[in-house]
Every structure is written in C-alpha cells, then in structure tokens.
Tab-separated table of C-alpha atoms in Angstrom:
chain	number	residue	atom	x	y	z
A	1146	UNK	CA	-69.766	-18.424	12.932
A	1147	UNK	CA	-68.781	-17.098	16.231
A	1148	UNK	CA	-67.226	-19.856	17.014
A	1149	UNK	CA	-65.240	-20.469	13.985
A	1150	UNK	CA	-63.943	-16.916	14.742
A	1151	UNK	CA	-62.892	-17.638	18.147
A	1152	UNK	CA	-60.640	-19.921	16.885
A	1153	UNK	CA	-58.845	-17.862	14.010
A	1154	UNK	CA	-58.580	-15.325	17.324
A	1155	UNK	CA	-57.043	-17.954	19.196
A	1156	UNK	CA	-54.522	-19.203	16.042
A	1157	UNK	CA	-53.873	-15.905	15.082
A	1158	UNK	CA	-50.667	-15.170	17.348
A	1159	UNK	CA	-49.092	-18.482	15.764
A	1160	UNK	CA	-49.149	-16.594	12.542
A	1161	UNK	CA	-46.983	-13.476	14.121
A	1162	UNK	CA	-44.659	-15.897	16.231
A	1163	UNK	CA	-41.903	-15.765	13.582
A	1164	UNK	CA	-42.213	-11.913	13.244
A	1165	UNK	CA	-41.328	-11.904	16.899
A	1166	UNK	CA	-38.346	-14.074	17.150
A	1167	UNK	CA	-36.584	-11.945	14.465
A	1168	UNK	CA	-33.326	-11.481	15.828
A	1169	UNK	CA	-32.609	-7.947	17.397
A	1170	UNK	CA	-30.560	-5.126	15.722
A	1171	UNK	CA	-27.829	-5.733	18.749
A	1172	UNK	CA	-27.171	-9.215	17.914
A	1173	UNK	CA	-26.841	-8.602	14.102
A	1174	UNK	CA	-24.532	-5.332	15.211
A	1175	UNK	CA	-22.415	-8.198	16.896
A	1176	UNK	CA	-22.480	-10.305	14.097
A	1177	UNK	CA	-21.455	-7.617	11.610
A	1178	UNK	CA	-18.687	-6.648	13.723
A	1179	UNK	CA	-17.120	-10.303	14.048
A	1180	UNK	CA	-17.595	-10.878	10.598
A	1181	UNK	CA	-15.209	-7.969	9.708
A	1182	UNK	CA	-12.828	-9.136	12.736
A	1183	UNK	CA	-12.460	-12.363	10.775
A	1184	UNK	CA	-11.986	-10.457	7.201
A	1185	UNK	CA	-9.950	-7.456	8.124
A	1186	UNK	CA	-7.879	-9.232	10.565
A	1187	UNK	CA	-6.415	-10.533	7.603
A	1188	UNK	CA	-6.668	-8.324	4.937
A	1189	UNK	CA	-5.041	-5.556	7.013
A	1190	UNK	CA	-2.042	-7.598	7.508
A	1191	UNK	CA	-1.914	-8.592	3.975
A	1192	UNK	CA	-1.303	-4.808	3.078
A	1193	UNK	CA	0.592	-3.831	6.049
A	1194	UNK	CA	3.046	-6.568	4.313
A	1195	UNK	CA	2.879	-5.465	0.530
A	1196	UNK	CA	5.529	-2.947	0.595
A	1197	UNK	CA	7.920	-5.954	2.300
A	1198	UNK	CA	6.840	-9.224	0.679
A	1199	UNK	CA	6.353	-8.229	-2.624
A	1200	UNK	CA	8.797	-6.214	-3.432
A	1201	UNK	CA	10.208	-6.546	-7.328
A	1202	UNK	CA	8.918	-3.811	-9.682
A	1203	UNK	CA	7.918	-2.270	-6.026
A	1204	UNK	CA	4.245	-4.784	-7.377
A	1205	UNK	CA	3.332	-4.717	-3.710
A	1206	UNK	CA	2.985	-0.578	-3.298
A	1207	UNK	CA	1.758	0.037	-7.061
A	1208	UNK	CA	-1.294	-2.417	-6.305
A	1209	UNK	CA	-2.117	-0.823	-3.514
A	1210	UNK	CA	-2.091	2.764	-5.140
A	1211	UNK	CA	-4.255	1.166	-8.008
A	1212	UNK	CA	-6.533	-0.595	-5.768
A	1213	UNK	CA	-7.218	2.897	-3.416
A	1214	UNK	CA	-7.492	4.554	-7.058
A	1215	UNK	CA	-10.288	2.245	-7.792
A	1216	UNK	CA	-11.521	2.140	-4.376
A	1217	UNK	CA	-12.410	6.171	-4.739
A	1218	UNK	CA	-13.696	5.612	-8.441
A	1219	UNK	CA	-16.210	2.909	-7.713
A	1220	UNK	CA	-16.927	4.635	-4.300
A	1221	UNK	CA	-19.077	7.456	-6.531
A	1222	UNK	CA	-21.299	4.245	-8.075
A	1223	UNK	CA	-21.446	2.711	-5.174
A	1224	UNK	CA	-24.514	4.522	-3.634
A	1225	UNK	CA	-26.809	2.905	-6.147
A	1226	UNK	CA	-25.611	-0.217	-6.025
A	1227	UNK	CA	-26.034	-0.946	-2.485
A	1228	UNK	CA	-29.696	0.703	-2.683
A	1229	UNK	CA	-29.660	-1.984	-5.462
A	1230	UNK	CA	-28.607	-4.931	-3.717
A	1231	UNK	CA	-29.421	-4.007	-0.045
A	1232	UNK	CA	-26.846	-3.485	2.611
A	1233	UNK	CA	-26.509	-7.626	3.477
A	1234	UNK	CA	-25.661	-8.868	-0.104
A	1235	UNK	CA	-23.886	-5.701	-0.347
A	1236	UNK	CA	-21.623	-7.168	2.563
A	1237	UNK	CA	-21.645	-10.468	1.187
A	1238	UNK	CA	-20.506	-9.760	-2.685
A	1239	UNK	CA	-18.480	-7.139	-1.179
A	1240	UNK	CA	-16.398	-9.624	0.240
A	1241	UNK	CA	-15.412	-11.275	-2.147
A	1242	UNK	CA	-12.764	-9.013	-3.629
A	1243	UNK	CA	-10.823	-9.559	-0.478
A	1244	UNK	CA	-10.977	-13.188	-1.209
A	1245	UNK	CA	-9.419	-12.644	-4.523
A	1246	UNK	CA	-7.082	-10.436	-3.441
A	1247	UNK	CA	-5.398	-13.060	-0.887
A	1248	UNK	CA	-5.344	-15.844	-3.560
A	1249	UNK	CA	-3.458	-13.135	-5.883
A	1250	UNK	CA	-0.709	-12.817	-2.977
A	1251	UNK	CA	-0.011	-16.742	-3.482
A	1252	UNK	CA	1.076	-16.387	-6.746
A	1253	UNK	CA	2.319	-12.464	-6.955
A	1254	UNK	CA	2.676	-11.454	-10.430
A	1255	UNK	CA	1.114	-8.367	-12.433
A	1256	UNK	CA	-0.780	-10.472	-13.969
A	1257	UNK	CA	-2.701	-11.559	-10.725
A	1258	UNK	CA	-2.088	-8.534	-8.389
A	1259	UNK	CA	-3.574	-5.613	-10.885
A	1260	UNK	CA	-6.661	-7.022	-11.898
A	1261	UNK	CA	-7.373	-8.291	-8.242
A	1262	UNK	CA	-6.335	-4.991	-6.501
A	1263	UNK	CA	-8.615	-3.223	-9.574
A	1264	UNK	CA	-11.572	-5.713	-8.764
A	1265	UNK	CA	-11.117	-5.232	-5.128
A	1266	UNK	CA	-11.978	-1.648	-5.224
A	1267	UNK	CA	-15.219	-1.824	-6.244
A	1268	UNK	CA	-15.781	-4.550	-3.557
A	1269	UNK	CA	-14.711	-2.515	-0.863
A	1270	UNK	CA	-16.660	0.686	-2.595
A	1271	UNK	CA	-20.079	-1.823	-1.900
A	1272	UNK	CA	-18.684	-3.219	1.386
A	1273	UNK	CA	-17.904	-0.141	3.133
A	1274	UNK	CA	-21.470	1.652	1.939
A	1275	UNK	CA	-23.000	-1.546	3.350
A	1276	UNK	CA	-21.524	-1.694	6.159
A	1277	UNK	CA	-22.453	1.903	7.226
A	1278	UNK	CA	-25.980	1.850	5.963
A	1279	UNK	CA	-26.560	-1.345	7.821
A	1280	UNK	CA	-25.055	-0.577	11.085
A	1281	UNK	CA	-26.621	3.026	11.204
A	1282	UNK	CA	-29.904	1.075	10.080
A	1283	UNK	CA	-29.890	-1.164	13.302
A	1284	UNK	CA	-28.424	1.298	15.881
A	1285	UNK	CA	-31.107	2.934	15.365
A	1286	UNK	CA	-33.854	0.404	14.913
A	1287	UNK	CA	-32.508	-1.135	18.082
A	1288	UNK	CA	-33.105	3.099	19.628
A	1289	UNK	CA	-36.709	2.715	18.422
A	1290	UNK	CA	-37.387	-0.674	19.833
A	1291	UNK	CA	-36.231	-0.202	23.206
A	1292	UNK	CA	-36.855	4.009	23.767
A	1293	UNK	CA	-32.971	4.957	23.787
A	1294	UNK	CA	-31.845	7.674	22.307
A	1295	UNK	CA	-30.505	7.872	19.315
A	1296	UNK	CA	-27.644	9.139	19.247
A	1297	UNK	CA	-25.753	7.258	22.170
A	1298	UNK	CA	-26.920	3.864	20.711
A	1299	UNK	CA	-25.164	4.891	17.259
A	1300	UNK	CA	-22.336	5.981	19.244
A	1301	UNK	CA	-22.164	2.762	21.160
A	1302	UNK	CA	-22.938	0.218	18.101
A	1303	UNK	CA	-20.061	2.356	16.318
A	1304	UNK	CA	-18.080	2.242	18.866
A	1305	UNK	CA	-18.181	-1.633	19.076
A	1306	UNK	CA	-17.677	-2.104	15.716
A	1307	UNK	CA	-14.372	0.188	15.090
A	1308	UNK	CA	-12.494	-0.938	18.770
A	1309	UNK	CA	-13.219	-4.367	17.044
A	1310	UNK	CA	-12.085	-3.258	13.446
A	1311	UNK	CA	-8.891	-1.532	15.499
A	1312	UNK	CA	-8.016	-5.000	16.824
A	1313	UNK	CA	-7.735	-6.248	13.736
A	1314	UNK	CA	-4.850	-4.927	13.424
A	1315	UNK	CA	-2.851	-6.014	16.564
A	1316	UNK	CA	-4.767	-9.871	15.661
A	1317	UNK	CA	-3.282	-9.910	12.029
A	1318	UNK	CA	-0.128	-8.688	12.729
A	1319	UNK	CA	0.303	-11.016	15.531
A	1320	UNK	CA	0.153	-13.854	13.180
A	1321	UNK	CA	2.527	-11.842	10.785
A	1322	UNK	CA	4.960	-11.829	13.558
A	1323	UNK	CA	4.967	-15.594	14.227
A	1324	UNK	CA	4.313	-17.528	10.770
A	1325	UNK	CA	7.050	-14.598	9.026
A	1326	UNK	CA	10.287	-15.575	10.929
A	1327	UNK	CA	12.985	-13.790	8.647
A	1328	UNK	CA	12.925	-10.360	9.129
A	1329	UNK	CA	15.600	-9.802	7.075
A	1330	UNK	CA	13.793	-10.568	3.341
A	1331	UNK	CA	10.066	-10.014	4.901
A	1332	UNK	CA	9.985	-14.305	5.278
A	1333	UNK	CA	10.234	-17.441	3.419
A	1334	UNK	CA	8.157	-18.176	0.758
A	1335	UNK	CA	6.988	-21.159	2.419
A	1336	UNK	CA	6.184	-18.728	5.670
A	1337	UNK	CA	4.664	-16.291	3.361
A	1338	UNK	CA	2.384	-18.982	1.535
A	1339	UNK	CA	1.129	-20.458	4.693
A	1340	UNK	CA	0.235	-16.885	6.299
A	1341	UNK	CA	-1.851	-16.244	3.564
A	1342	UNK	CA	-3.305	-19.416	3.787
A	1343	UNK	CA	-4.750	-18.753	7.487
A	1344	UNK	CA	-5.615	-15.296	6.380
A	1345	UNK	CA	-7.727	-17.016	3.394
A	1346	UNK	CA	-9.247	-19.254	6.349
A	1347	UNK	CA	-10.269	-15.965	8.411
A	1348	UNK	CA	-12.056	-14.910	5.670
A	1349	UNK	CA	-14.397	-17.857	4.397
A	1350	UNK	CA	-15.210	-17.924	8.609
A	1351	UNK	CA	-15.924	-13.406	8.056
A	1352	UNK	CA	-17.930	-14.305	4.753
A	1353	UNK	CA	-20.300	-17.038	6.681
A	1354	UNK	CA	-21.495	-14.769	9.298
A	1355	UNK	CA	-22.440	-11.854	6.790
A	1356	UNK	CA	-24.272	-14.832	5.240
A	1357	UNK	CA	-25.701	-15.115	8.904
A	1358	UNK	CA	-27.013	-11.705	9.238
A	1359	UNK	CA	-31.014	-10.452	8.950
A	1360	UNK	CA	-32.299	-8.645	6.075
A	1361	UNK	CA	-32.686	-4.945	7.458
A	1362	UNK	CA	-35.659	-3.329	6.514
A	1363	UNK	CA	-35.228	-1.022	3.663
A	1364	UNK	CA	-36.232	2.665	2.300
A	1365	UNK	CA	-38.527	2.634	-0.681
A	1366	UNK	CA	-36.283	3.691	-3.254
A	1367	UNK	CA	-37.447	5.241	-6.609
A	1368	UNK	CA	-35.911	2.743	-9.242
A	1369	UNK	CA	-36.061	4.793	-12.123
A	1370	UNK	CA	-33.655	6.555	-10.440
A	1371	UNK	CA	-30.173	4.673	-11.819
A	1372	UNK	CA	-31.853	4.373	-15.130
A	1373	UNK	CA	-29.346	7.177	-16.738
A	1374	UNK	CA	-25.765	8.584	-16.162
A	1375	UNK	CA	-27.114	11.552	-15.693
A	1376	UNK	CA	-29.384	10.472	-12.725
A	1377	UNK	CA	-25.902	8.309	-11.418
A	1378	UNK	CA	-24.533	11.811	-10.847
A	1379	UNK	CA	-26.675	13.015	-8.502
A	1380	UNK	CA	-25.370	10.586	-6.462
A	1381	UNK	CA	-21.689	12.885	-6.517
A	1382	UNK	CA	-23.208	15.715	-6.537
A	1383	UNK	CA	-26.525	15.990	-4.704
A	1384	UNK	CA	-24.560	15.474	-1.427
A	1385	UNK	CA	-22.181	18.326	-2.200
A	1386	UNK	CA	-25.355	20.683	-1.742
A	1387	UNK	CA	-25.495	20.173	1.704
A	1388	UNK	CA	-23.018	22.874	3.761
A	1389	UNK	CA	-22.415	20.173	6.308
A	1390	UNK	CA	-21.650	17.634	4.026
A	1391	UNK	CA	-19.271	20.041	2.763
A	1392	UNK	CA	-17.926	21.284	6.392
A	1393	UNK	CA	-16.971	17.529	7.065
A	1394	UNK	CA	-15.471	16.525	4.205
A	1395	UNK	CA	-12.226	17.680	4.824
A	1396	UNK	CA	-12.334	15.477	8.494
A	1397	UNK	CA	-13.050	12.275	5.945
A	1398	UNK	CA	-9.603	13.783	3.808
A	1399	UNK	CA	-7.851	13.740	6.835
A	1400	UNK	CA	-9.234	10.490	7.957
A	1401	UNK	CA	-7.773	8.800	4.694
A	1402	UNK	CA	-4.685	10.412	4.871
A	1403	UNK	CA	-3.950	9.807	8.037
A	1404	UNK	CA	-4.449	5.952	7.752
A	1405	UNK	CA	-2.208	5.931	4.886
A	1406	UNK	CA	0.572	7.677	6.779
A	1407	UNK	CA	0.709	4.499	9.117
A	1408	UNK	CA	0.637	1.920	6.174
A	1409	UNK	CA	3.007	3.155	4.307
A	1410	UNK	CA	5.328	6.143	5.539
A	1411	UNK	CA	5.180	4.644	9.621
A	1412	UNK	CA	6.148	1.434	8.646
A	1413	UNK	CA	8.066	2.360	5.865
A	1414	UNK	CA	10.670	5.303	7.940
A	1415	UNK	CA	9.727	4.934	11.475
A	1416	UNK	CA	9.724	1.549	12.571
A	1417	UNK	CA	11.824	-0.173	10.041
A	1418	UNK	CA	15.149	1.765	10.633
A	1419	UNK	CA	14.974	1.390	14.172
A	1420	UNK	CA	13.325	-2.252	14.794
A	1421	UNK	CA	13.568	-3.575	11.616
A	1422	UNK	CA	11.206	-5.482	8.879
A	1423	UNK	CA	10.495	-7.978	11.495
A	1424	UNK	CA	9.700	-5.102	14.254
A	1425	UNK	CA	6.450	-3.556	11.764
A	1426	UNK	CA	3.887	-6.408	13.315
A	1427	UNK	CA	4.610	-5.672	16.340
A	1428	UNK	CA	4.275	-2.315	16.384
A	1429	UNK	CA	1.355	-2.697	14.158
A	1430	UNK	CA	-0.183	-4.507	16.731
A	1431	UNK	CA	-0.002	-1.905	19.451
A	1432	UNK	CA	-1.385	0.583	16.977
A	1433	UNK	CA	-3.650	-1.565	16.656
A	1434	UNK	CA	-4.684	-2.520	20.225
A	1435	UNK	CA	-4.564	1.542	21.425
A	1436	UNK	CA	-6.934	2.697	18.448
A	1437	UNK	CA	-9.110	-0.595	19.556
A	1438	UNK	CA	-9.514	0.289	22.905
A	1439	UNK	CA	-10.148	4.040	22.450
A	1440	UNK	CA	-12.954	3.102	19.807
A	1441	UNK	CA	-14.596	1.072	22.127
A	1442	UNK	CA	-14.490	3.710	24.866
A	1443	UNK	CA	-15.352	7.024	22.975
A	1444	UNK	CA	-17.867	4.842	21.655
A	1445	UNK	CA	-19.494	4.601	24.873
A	1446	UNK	CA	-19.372	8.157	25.646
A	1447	UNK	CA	-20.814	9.198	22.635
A	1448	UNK	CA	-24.058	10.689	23.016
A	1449	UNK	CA	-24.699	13.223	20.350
A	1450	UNK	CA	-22.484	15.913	18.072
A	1451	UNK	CA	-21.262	17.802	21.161
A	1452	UNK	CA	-19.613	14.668	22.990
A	1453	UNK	CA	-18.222	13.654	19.888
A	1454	UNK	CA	-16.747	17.293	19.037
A	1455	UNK	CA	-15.070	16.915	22.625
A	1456	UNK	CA	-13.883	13.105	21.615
A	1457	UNK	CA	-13.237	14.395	18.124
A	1458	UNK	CA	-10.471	17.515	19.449
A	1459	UNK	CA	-8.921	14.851	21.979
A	1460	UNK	CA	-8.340	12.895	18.868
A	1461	UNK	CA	-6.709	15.274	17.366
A	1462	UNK	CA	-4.749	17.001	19.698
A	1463	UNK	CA	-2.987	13.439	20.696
A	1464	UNK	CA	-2.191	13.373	16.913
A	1465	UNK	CA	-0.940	16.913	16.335
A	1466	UNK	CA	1.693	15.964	19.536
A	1467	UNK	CA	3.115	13.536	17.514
A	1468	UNK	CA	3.265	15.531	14.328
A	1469	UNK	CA	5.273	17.890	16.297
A	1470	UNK	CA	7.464	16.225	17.878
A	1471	UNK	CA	8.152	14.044	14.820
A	1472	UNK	CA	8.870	17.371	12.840
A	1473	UNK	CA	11.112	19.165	15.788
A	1474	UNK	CA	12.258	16.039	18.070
A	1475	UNK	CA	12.317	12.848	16.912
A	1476	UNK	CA	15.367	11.186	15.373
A	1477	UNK	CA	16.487	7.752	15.146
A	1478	UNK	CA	18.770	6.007	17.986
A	1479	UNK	CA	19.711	2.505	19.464
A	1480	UNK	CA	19.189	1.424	23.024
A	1481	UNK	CA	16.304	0.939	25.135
A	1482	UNK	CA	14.706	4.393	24.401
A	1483	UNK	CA	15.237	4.263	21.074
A	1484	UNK	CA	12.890	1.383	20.045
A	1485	UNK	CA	10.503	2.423	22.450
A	1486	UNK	CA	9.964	5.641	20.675
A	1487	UNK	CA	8.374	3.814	17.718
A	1488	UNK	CA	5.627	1.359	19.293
A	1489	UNK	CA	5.225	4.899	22.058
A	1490	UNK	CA	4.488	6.889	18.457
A	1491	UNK	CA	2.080	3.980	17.661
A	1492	UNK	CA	0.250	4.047	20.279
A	1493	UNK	CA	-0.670	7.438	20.317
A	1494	UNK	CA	-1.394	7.715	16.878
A	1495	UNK	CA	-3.509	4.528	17.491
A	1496	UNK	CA	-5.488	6.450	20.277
A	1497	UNK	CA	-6.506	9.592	18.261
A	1498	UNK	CA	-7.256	7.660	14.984
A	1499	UNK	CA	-9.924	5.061	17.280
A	1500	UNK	CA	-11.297	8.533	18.524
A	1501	UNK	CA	-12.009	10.365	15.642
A	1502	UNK	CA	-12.682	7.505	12.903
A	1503	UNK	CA	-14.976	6.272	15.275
A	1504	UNK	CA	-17.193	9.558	15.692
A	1505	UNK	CA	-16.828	10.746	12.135
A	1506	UNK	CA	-18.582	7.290	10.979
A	1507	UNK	CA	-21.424	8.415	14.159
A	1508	UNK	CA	-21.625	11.614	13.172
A	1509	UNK	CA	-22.181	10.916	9.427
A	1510	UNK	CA	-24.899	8.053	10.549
A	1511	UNK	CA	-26.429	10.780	12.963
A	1512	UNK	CA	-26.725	14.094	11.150
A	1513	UNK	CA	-28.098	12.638	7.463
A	1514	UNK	CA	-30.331	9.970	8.871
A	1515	UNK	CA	-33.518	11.971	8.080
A	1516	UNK	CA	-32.182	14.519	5.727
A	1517	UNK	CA	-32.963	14.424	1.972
A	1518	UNK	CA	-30.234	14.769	-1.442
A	1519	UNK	CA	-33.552	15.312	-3.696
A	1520	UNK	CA	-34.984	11.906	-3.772
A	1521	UNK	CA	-31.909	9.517	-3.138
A	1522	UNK	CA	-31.229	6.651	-0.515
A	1523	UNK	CA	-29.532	9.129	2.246
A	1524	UNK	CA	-27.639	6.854	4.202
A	1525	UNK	CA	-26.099	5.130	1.449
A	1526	UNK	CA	-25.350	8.667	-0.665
A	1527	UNK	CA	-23.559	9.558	2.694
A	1528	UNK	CA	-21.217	6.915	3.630
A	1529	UNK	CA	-20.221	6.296	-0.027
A	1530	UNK	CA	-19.414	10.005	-0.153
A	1531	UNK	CA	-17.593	9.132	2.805
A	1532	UNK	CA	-15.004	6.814	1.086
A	1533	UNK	CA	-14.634	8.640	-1.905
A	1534	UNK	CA	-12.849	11.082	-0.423
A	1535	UNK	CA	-10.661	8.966	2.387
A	1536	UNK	CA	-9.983	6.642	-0.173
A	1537	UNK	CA	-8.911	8.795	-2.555
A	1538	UNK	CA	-6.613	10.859	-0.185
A	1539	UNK	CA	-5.011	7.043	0.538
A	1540	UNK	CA	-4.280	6.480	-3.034
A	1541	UNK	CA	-2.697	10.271	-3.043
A	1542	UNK	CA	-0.496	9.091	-0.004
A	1543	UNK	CA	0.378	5.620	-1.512
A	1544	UNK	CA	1.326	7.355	-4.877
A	1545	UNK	CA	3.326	10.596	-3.407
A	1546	UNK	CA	5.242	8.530	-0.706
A	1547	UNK	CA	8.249	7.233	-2.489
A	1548	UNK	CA	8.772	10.679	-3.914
A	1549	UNK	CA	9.055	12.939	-1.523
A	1550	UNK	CA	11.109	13.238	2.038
A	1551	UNK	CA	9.696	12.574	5.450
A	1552	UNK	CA	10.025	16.368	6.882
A	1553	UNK	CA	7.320	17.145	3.616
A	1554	UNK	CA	4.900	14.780	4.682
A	1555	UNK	CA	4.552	15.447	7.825
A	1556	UNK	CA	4.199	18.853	7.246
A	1557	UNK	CA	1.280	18.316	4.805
A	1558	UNK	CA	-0.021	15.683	7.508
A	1559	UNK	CA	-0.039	18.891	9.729
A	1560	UNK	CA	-1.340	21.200	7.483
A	1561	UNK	CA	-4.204	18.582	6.341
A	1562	UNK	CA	-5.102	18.049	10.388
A	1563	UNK	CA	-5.521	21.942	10.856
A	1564	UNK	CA	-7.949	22.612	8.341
A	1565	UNK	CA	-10.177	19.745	8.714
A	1566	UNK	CA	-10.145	20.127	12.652
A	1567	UNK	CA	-10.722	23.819	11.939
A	1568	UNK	CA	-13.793	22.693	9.702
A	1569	UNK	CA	-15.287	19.905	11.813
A	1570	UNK	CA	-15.198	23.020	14.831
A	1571	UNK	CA	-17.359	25.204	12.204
A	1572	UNK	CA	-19.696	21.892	11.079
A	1573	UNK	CA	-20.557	21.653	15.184
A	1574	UNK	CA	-21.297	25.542	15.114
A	1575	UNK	CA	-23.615	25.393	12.513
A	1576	UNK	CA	-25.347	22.525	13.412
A	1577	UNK	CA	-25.788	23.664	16.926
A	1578	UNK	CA	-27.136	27.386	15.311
A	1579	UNK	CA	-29.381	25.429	13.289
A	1580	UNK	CA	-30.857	23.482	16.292
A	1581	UNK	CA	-31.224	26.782	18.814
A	1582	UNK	CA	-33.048	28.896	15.591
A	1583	UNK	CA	-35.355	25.324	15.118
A	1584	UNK	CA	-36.425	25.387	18.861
C-alpha cells in the first residue's frame, strides 16, 4: 500500500501541470487590447466617415443617433447579460454587431443601416461591460499573483488598453486617407467599397483573438436574480444608491459628450472648412495618436484615486483651454497657421480625453471592486452604468448637432466640463474622508 501511494505522490503534479501553464492575466490583457486594435481600428473610421459617405436623407448621422440611442437602452440590460454569458463570450457575441454594421455600409440603405445600427447597440452594450469586467478581473488577478498593488496594475493594464484603443483612431483613419482619394464627394464608390472591405478584414483578425482569450474566473452569481423585470431593475437602480456612483456620474456625461463633440461637431465645423473632407483623417489621426500616447503614459503613473485626480484635472484643464479659446479666439483662416490650428486643436483635445477616459475606466474598476449593490455582479452593474450614461449623452450630441450653432455647443461643452470636474473633485474628497475615518 505504501508503495502504491508513493506513486500517486509522485504522478500527482502531472495532474496540476495544466492548471499551471494557464496563461497569465498580462498576456490575456495584451490579447484583449489587440483584439479591439483590430475591431475599433475600423469601426471608428467607419463612423468618423458616416456624416461624409453616406450622406442622402443625412442616413449616415440618423444611424448613428439611433445606434447611441440603443447603445444607452440596452446598456441598462446589459449587466445581466454579461453575468449571464461571462465577460469572454460577452466579447465574442459582442462583436458581432460591428461585423454587421460594416456589411450594412456596402450596401447603405435604411433598410440595412437602421436595423444594423439598432442591433449594434446592444452588441456594444455586452462588449463594453465585458470588456471592463474582464480587464478589471485580470489587472487585478495578475496584482494577486505577483504581490503588486492594486491599484497601479489597474492603472497600468488600463492604461495599455486605452493608448491602444486611442491609436485606433490615427490607424483607421490612416487607411481612410489613402483608399478615399476624392475629398471632394467623401470618395468613389469603388474606394468606399474596398475600405470597408479591409475594415471587414480587421475585424474577423479582432474577433479571432477574443476567441483566443482564457475564461476568467467568475463571481458566484445568484441566478434567480434576472428571473423578473422587477429584479432587472435593480440593475438601474441599485447602483444609483451609492453617493460615489452618483458623484462620478456626471465625469461619465462628460466623457460621452465630449467624444461626440469630436465625431461629429470637430469634424463636422472645425476641420472641414479649413482642410476640407479629405483633411478629417488626418486630423483624426493626430487626435488619435496624442490621446494614444497620453493613455499609455497616465496609465503608468496611475497608482491609486489621488494620482488619477492629479491626471484627471490635467485632463481637463488642457480641454477647458481649448473650449476657451474656441469660444473667444478661434476663427477660420487660410495659410500656414490656419490649418495648423485644427490638427493643434486635435491634439490637445486628444491629450486630455487619453487622460481622463483612461482613469475614469481605473477609477470605476478600483473603487467598486469589493463593494456590494444588494446582491448583484459589481463589476459588471458598474461599467454598464458606465455606458448608459456616456452613451446616452453621445446620442444627445448626435441628435442636437445639426440644430443648433457652434458658439451653443461649446458653451454647453463648457458648462458640462465644470460640473463634472467640480463633482469628480468632491467624489476624491469623500472617498479620501471615508478612508482617514476607516483607519
């Protein structure tokens, strides 16, 4: 007998050997991120284009305000359904909207463009949960492994992942600039096809590697739960309980609308009068590249909610400069200086949205990791309350643009920044109170 137990000892670390060649949280982080280079890359070019390309019946802008609209509906169900499906096959179905909504720019007609932009907004509701959950989910696993702390490896994993999701925008626009060679009409219809033919490519390569990544190990989750309506709104308004949920929200407004004001005001009254239809990927691109390159770098400094107060004000200061001087300053004009004043507004506006899109998505990760909305999946209830309210300030933007002037959004722009900076500086007070009275 004692020998016949010597040898289960001696066969029993054959058993664990495939627990221990799991692949780490890092390398899935990495995956996740290239996976959305591949798929945003050229989605975000796609819609950077739909107020140019399509253009009759103005299809191109009213399916983007219907998909945001459906984006911020489906973002309140989308808490369960991730818990449902888990964060990877969240990813993975996720996906697929964007898919559809490519093969619907092929053939732009109502008929194709609606229902795709509709279905699309409940695929990025899942996506965009998923994606949160899981990246918090192996930041921090990849803490615990290794004895880091917690909150600079959530601020460098985020970091990664939105300076890579930044330069998405300077790689799809890139390609915009070089297959779309009439500026004049936004491009032949033969450029046009073939564009969205490479961006279809990008994404079946994005789509493989979320197939690629590792099951993350999940909450137990009480199923009865999403048996009723009734329990489905807890999900809205459980959250809503918290005062810093509440505190932060109006950063997450902000956040929305100030993405928005790029797509479709920047493009729209700032670039094209001075450069031209042909001039928005290019100064896309810059945008792009600046917000990339501060993401990756405030990423790295991140260490907890003070740093990324400090990143968070920077953020916003560089914005509020070019508010004002867009309000009291800035007019159109040829020359040199004048179409460097465009791709120099970029750029800036770039650098404060990598800053503070970066650390709101840490911050959200860090401060509800551990807390509790009654019984609910935290993480998930977070991050979808997270695009509920961005996404529905973009679908307010998309909607409100044509109708009113410049000078009256950028004043709301301004207004919008004050309060939620003015917010965020009370969320850091009372989390910090809360802290010094636990100690």
């Amino acid at each position: 007998m004692d020998a016949l137990r010597d040898e289960e000892d001696a066969a029993a670390p054959l058993v664990a050997a495939p627990v221990a060649s799991r692949r780490s949280p890092a390398a899935d982080a990495h995956i996740l991120s290239a996976a959305f280079l591949f798929v945003f890359s050229a989605y975000g070019a796609a819609q950077n284009l739909e107020s140019t390309v399509n253009t009759k019946g103005d299809l191109g802008t009213v399916s983007l305000g219907i998909l945001y609209t459906s984006f911020t509906l489906f973002s309140v169900v989308a808490s369960p359904v991730v818990t449902r499906l888990g964060p990877k096959r969240a990813l993975v179905v996720g996906s697929s909207g964007y898919v559809l909504f490519i093969l619907a720019n092929i053939v732009p007609t109502w008929y194709t463009m609606v229902p795709a932009s509709l279905y699309l907004g409940f695929c990025a509701s899942i996506i965009w949960v998923g994606q949160g959950t899981y990246l918090t989910s192996a930041a921090l696993s990849h803490a615990r492994d290794n004895n880091l702390p917690e909150g600079r490896t959530l601020g460098n994993f985020t970091g990664e992942f939105w300076g890579i999701m930044a330069s998405t925008q300077a790689i799809g626009n890139l390609l915009s600039l070089a297959l779309l060679r009439n500026g004049k009409d936004g491009g032949s219809v033969t450029g046009k096809n073939l564009l969205f033919v490479v961006f279809l490519g990008c994404m079946i390569v994005g789509i493989v590697l979320m197939c690629l990544l590792s099951e993350r190990e999940e909450k137990e989750h009480n199923d009865s739960l999403h048996s009723s309506f009734g329990a489905m709104l807890k999900y809205i308004v459980a959250p809503l309980k918290d005062r810093r949920m509440l505190l932060i929200i109006p950063l997450m407004v902000y956040t929305g609308l100030q993405h928005a004001f790029v797509w479709a005001v920047f493009t729209k009254s700032i670039v094209t009068p001075v450069l031209g239809i042909s001039g928005v990927g290019g100064a896309m691109a810059i945008y792009g590249a600046a917000g990339a390159v501060c993401a990756l770098v405030t990423g790295y400094l991140t260490s907890g909610l003070y740093s990324a107060t400090l990143i968070v004000s920077t953020g916003a200061t560089v914005q509020a400069v070019v508010l004002f001087w867009l309000l009291l300053f800035y007019s159109p004009m040829g020359g040199v200086l004048g179409a460097v004043a465009p791709l120099l507004i970029g750029a800036l506006w770039g650098a404060g949205d990598g800053m503070m899109n970066t650390e709101l998505n840490a911050v959200v990760g860090l401060l509800f990791e551990d807390a509790k909305f009654g019984d609910m999946a935290t993480q998930e209830a977070s991050f979808a309350q997270f695009k509920v309210w961005e996404c529905g300030a973009v679908a307010v933007i998309f909607f409100l643009s044509p109708h009113i002037t410049l000078q009256a959004m950028l004043i709301l722009m301004t207004v919008a920044l004050f309060i939620s900076f003015g917010a965020f500086m009370l969320l850091t007070f009372v989390v910090e109170k809360s802290s010094a009275v636990k100690s």
